[in-house]
Tab-separated table of C-alpha atoms in Angstrom:
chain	number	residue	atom	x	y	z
A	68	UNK	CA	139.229	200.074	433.211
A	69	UNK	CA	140.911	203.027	432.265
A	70	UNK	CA	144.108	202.185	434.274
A	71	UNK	CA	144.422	199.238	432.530
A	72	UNK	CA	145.615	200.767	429.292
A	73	UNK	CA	147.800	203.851	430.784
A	74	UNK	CA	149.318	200.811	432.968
A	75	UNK	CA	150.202	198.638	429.715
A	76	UNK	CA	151.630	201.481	428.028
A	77	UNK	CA	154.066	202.617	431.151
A	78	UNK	CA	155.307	198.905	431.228
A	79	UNK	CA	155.865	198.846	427.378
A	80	UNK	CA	157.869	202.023	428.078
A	81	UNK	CA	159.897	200.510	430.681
A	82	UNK	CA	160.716	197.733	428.754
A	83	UNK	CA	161.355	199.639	425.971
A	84	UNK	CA	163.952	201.689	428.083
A	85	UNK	CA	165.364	198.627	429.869
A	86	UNK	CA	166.006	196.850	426.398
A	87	UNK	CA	168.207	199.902	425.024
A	88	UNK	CA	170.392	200.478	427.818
A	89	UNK	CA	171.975	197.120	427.345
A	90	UNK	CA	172.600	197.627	423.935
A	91	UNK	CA	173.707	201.000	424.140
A	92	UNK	CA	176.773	199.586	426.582
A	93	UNK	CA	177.087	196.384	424.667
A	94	UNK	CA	177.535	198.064	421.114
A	95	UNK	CA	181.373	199.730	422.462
A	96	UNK	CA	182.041	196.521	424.306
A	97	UNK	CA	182.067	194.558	421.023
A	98	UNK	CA	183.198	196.705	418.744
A	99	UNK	CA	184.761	196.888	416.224
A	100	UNK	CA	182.745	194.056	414.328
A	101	UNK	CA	183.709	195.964	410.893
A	102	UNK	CA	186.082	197.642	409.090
A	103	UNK	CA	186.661	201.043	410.085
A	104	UNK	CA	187.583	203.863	407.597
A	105	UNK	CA	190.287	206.664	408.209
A	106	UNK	CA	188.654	209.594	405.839
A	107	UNK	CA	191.878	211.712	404.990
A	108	UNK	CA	190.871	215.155	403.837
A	109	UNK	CA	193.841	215.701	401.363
A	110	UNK	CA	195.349	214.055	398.024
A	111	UNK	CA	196.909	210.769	398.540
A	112	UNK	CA	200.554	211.255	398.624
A	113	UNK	CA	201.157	213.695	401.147
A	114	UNK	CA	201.875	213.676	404.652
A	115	UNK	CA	198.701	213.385	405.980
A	116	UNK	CA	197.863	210.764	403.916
A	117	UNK	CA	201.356	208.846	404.256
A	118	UNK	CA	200.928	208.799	408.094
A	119	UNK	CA	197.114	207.920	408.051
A	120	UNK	CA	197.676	204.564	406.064
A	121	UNK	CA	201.398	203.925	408.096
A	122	UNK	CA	198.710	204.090	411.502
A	123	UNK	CA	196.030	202.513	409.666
A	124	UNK	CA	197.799	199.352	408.620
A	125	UNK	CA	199.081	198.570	412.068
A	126	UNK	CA	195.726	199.355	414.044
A	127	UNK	CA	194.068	197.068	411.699
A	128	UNK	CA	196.163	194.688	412.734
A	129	UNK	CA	195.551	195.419	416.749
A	130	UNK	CA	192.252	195.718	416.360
A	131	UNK	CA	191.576	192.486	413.795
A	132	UNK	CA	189.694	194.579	411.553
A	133	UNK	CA	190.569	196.113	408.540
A	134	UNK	CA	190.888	200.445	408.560
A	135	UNK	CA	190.721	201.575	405.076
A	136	UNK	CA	192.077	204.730	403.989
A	137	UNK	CA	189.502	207.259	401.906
A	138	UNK	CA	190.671	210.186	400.199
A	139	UNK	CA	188.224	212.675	400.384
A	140	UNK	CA	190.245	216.163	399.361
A	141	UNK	CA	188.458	219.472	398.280
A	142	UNK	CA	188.251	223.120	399.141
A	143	UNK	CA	191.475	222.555	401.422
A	144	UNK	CA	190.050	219.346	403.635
A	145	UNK	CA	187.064	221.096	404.245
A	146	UNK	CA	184.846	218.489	401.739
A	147	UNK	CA	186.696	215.385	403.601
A	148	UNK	CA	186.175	217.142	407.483
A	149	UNK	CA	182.619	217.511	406.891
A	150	UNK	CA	182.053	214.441	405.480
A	151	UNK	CA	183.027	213.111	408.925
A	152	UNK	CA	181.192	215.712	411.129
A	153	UNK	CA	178.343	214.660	409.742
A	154	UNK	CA	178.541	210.646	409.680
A	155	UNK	CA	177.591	207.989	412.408
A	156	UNK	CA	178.960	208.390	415.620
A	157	UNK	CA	179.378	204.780	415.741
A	158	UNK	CA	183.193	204.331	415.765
A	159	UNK	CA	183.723	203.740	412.576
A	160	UNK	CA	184.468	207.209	410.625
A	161	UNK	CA	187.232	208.568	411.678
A	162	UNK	CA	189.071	211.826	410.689
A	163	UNK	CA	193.197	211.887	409.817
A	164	UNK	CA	194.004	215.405	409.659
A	165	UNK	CA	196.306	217.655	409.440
A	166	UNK	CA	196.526	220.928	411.758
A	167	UNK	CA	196.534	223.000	409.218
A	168	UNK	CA	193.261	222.215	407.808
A	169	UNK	CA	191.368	221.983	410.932
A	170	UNK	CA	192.488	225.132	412.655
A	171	UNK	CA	193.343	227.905	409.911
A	172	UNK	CA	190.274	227.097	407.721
A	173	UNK	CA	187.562	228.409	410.206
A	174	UNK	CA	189.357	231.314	410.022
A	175	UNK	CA	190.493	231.142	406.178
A	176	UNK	CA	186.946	230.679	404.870
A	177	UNK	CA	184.311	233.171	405.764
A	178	UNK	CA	182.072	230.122	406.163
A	179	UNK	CA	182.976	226.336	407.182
A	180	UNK	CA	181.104	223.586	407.128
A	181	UNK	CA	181.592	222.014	410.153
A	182	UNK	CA	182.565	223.274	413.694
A	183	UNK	CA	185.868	222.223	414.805
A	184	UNK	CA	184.550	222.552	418.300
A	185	UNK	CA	181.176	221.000	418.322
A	186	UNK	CA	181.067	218.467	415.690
A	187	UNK	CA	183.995	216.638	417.033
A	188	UNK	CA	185.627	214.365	419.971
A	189	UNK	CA	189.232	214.878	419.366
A	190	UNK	CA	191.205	211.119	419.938
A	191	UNK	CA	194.590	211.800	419.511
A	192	UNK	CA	197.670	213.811	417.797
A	193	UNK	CA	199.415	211.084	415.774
A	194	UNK	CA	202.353	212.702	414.770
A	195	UNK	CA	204.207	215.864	414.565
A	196	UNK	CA	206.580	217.016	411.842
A	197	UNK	CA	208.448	219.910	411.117
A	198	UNK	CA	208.224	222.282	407.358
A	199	UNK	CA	211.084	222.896	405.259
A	200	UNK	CA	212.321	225.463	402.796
A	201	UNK	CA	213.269	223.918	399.404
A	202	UNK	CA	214.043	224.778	396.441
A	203	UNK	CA	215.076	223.466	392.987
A	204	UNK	CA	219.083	222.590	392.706
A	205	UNK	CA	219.090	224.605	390.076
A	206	UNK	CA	218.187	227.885	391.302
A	207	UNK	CA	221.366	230.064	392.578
A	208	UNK	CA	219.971	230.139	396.743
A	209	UNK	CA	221.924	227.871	398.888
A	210	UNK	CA	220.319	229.377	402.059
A	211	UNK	CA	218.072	231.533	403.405
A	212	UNK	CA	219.630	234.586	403.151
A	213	UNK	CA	220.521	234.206	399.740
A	214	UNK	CA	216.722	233.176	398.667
A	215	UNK	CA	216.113	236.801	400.220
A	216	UNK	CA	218.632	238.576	398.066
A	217	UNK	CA	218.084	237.190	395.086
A	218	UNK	CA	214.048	237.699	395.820
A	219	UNK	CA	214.561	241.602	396.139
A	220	UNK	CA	216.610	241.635	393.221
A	221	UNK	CA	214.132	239.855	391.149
A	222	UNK	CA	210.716	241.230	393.106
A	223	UNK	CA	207.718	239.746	391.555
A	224	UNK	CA	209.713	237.256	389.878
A	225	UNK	CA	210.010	234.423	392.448
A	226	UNK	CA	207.028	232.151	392.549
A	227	UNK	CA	206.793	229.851	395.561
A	228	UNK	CA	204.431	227.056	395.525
A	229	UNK	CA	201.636	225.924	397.958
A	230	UNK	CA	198.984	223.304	398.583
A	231	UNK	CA	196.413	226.041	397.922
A	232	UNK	CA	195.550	229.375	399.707
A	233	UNK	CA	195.768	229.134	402.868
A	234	UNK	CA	197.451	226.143	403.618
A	235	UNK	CA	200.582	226.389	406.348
A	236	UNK	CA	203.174	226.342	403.295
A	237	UNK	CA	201.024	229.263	402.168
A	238	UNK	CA	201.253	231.493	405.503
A	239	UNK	CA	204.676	230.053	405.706
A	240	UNK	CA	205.343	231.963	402.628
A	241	UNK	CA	203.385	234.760	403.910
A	242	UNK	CA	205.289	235.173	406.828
A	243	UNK	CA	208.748	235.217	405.039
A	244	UNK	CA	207.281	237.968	402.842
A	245	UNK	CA	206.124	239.946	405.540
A	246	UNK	CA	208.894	239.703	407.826
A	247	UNK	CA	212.298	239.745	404.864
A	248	UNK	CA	210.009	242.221	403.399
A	249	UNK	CA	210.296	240.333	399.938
A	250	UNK	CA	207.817	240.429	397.050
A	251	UNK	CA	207.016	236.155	396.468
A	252	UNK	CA	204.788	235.190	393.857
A	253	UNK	CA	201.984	232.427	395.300
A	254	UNK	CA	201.151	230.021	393.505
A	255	UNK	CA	198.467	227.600	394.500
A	256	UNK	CA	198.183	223.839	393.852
A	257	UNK	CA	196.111	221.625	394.458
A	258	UNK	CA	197.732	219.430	397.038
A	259	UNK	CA	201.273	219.749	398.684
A	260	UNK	CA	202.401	216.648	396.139
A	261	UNK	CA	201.466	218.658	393.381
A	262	UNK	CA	203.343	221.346	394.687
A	263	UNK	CA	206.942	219.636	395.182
A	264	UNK	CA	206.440	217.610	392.373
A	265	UNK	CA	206.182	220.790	389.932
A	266	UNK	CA	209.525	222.190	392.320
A	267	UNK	CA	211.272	219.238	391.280
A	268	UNK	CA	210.488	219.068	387.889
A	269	UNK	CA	211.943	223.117	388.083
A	270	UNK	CA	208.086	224.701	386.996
A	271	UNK	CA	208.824	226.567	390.017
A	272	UNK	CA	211.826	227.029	392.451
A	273	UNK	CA	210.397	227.316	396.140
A	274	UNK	CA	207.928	225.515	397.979
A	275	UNK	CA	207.333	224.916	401.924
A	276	UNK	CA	206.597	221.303	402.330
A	277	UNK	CA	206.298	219.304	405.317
A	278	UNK	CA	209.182	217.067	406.162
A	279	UNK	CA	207.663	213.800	405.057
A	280	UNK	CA	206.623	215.216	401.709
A	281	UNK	CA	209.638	216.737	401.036
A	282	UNK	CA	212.471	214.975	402.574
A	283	UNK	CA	212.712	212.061	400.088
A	284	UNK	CA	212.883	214.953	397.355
A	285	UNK	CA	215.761	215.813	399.347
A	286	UNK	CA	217.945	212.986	400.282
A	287	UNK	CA	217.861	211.867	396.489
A	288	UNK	CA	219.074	215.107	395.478
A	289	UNK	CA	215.863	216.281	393.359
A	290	UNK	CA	215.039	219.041	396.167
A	291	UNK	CA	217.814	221.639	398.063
A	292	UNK	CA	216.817	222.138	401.311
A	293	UNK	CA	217.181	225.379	402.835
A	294	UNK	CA	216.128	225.608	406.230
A	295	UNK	CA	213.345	224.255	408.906
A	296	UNK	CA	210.442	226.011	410.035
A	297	UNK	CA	211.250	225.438	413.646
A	298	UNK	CA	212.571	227.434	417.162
A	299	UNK	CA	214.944	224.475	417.454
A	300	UNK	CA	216.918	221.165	415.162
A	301	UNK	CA	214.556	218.641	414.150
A	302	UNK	CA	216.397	215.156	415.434
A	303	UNK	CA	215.195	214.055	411.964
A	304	UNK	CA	217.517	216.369	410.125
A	305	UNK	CA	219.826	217.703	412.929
A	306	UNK	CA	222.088	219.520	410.246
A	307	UNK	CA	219.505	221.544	408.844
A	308	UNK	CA	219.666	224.925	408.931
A	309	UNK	CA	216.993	226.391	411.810
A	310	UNK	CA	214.450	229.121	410.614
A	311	UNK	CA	213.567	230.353	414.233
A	312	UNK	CA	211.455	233.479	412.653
A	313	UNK	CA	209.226	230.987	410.522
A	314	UNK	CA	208.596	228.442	413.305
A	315	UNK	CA	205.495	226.502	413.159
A	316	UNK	CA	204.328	222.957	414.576
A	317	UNK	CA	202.365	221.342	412.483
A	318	UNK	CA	200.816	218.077	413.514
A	319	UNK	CA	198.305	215.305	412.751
A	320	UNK	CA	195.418	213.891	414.475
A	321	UNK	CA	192.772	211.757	415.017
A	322	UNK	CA	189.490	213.097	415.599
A	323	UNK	CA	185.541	210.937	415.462
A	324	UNK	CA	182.231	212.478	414.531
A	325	UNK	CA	181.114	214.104	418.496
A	326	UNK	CA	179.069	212.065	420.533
A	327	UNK	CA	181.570	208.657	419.350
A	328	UNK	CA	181.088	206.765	422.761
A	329	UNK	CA	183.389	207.167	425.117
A	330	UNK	CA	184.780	203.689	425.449
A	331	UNK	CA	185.183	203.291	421.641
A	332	UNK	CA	187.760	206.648	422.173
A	333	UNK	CA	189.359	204.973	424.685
A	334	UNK	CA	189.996	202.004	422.906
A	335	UNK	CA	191.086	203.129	419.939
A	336	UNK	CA	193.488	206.020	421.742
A	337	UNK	CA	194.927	202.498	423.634
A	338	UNK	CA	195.647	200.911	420.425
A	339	UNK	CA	197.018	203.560	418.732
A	340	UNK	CA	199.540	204.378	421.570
A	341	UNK	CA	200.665	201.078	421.910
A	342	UNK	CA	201.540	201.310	417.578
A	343	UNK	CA	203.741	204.284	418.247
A	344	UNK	CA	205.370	203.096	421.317
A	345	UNK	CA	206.789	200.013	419.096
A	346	UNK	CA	210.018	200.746	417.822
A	347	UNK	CA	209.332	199.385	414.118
A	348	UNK	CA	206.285	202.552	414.277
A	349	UNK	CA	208.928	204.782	415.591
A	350	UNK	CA	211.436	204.076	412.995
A	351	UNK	CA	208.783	203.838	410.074
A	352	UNK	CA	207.378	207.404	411.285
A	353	UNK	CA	210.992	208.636	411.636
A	354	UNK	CA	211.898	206.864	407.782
A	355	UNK	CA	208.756	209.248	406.936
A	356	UNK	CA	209.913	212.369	408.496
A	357	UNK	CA	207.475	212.640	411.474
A	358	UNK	CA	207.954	212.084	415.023
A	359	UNK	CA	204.874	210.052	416.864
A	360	UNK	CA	203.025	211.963	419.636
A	361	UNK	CA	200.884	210.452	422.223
A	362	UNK	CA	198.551	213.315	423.518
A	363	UNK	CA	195.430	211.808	424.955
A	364	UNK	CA	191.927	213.170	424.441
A	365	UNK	CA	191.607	215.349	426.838
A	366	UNK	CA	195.289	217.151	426.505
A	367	UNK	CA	194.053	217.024	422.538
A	368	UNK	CA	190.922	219.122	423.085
A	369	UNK	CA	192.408	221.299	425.846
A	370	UNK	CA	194.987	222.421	422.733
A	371	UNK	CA	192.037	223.032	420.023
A	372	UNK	CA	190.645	226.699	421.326
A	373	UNK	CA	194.050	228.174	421.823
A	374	UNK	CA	195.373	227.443	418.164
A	375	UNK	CA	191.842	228.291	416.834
A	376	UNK	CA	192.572	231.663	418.229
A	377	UNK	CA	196.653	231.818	417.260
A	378	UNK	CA	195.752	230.837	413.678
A	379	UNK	CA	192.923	233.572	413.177
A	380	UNK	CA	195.715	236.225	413.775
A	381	UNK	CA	197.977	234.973	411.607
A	382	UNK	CA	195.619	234.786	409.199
A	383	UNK	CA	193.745	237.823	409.754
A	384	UNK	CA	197.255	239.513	409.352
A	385	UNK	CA	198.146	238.051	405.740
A	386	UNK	CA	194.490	238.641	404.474
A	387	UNK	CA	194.554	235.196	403.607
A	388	UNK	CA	190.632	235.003	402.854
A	389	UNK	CA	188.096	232.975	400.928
A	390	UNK	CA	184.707	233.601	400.864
């Protein structure tokens, strides 16, 4: 008699366990049944954001569901990043990002609130594209060697905007400092759109911005360009002058909450590499000012730890920090 009961339960179990399994392989298999949401971490209108929805629109279309586009900026991406790390891995939350936020903040802030690591299954780099050094027509520099002189004659007096402290067109300007050994004002903002837009409208005269978020500035003659952050020409702006001592890459990426399954990553890293292999992506990113990438997941989280550990130097040495 007392079998009996132990007996029921073990075969309830068993059930139990053969009932989930199925689900647990039919759930990726199906999906996605909803729309998905891209959470982007910064103010619309910047290049995160721009390449986000120009992805977003055309995997909607691959995948016949709609992917919506959140905003979710604050204390530079770290509000919209940990938003993510900490919703469903279900495969539908994903993270847009930009480098900059996910691997100089760990070592920017003294705390984060998520682990870039850990809380994470990196999908894919979306895009790469390159910073430049503007400035305001008006102001007398017509190159980088002239923004120097003119900085040492006026130290103190040349503010330089930012997307807030920290950011890469912060430690861009950092860098510049440190190595012309000229004395920039910072000025944060809150958002690299913010930043240009008070450039253009001559509050300030310098700003690094990111090629998308600059470039149309540029080409309409509201922004001067002096120079790209970059060991070699961009093919988007072969003419422009190189900055080889200020060279950065800065990309964007596509990362789910860890513990997405597996075949939902591989899905949507299928998808997305088909968008950028079509030549209307190509020339839409291009129009933009980025140039598609198509690392998979594996290459993408082989890359994490290394910049994690570049990025803490360079940050360490501009004292860069936020408590």
């Amino acid at each position: 008699m007392t079998m009996k009961p132990l007996l029921r339960r073990s075969v309830f179990a068993l059930l139990a366990l053969g009932g989930l399994a199925p689900l647990a392989w039919a759930q990726p298999a199906t999906w996605p049944t909803k729309p998905i949401t891209f959470v982007v971490p910064q103010n619309p209108g910047g290049a995160n954001d721009v390449i986000a929805r120009a992805v977003a629109q055309s995997l909607g279309t691959s995948l016949g569901q709609p992917v919506i586009v959140e905003n979710r900026p604050g204390a530079n991406g770290n509000v919209g990043t940990s938003q993510v790390a900490r919703s469903a891995a279900d495969g539908y939350t994903f993270l847009v990002t930009a480098q900059s936020a996910y691997t100089i903040n760990p070592a920017l802030y003294s705390r984060v609130p998520f682990d870039p690591i850990k809380d994470f299954t990196p999908v894919m780099q979306l895009a790469v594209a390159p910073y430049l050094l503007v400035v305001n027509p008006n102001f007398p520099a017509k190159t980088l060697d002239e923004l120097v002189a003119y900085a040492k004659a006026h130290p103190g007096k040349v503010e330089y905007a930012s997307a807030g402290n920290g950011t890469l067109n912060h430690l861009l300007g950092e860098m510049l400092k440190k190595q012309r050994g000229v004395d920039l004002l910072h000025v944060p903002y809150k958002g690299a759109a913010a930043a240009a837009t008070d450039v253009v409208a001559g509050q300030l005269p310098v700003t690094f911005g990111s090629f998308p978020g600059v470039m149309p500035f540029v080409t309409s003659g509201k922004l001067r360009v002096l120079g790209v952050a970059s060991d070699k020409p961009t093919p988007l702006a072969p003419e422009v002058a190189v900055l080889k001592e200020l060279a950065v890459t800065s990309w964007y990426g596509l990362l789910a909450p860890a513990g997405t399954p597996q075949p939902v990553v591989d899905k949507v890293y299928k998808a997305i590499t088909q968008v950028l292999a079509t030549p209307a992506m190509q020339e839409r990113l291009k129009t933009l000012g980025a140039e598609p990438v198509q690392s998979s997941p594996a290459s993408f989280a082989a890359s994490l730890p290394a910049e994690l550990a570049h990025w803490k130097k360079v940050v360490d040495a501009s004292g860069a920090h936020i408590d």
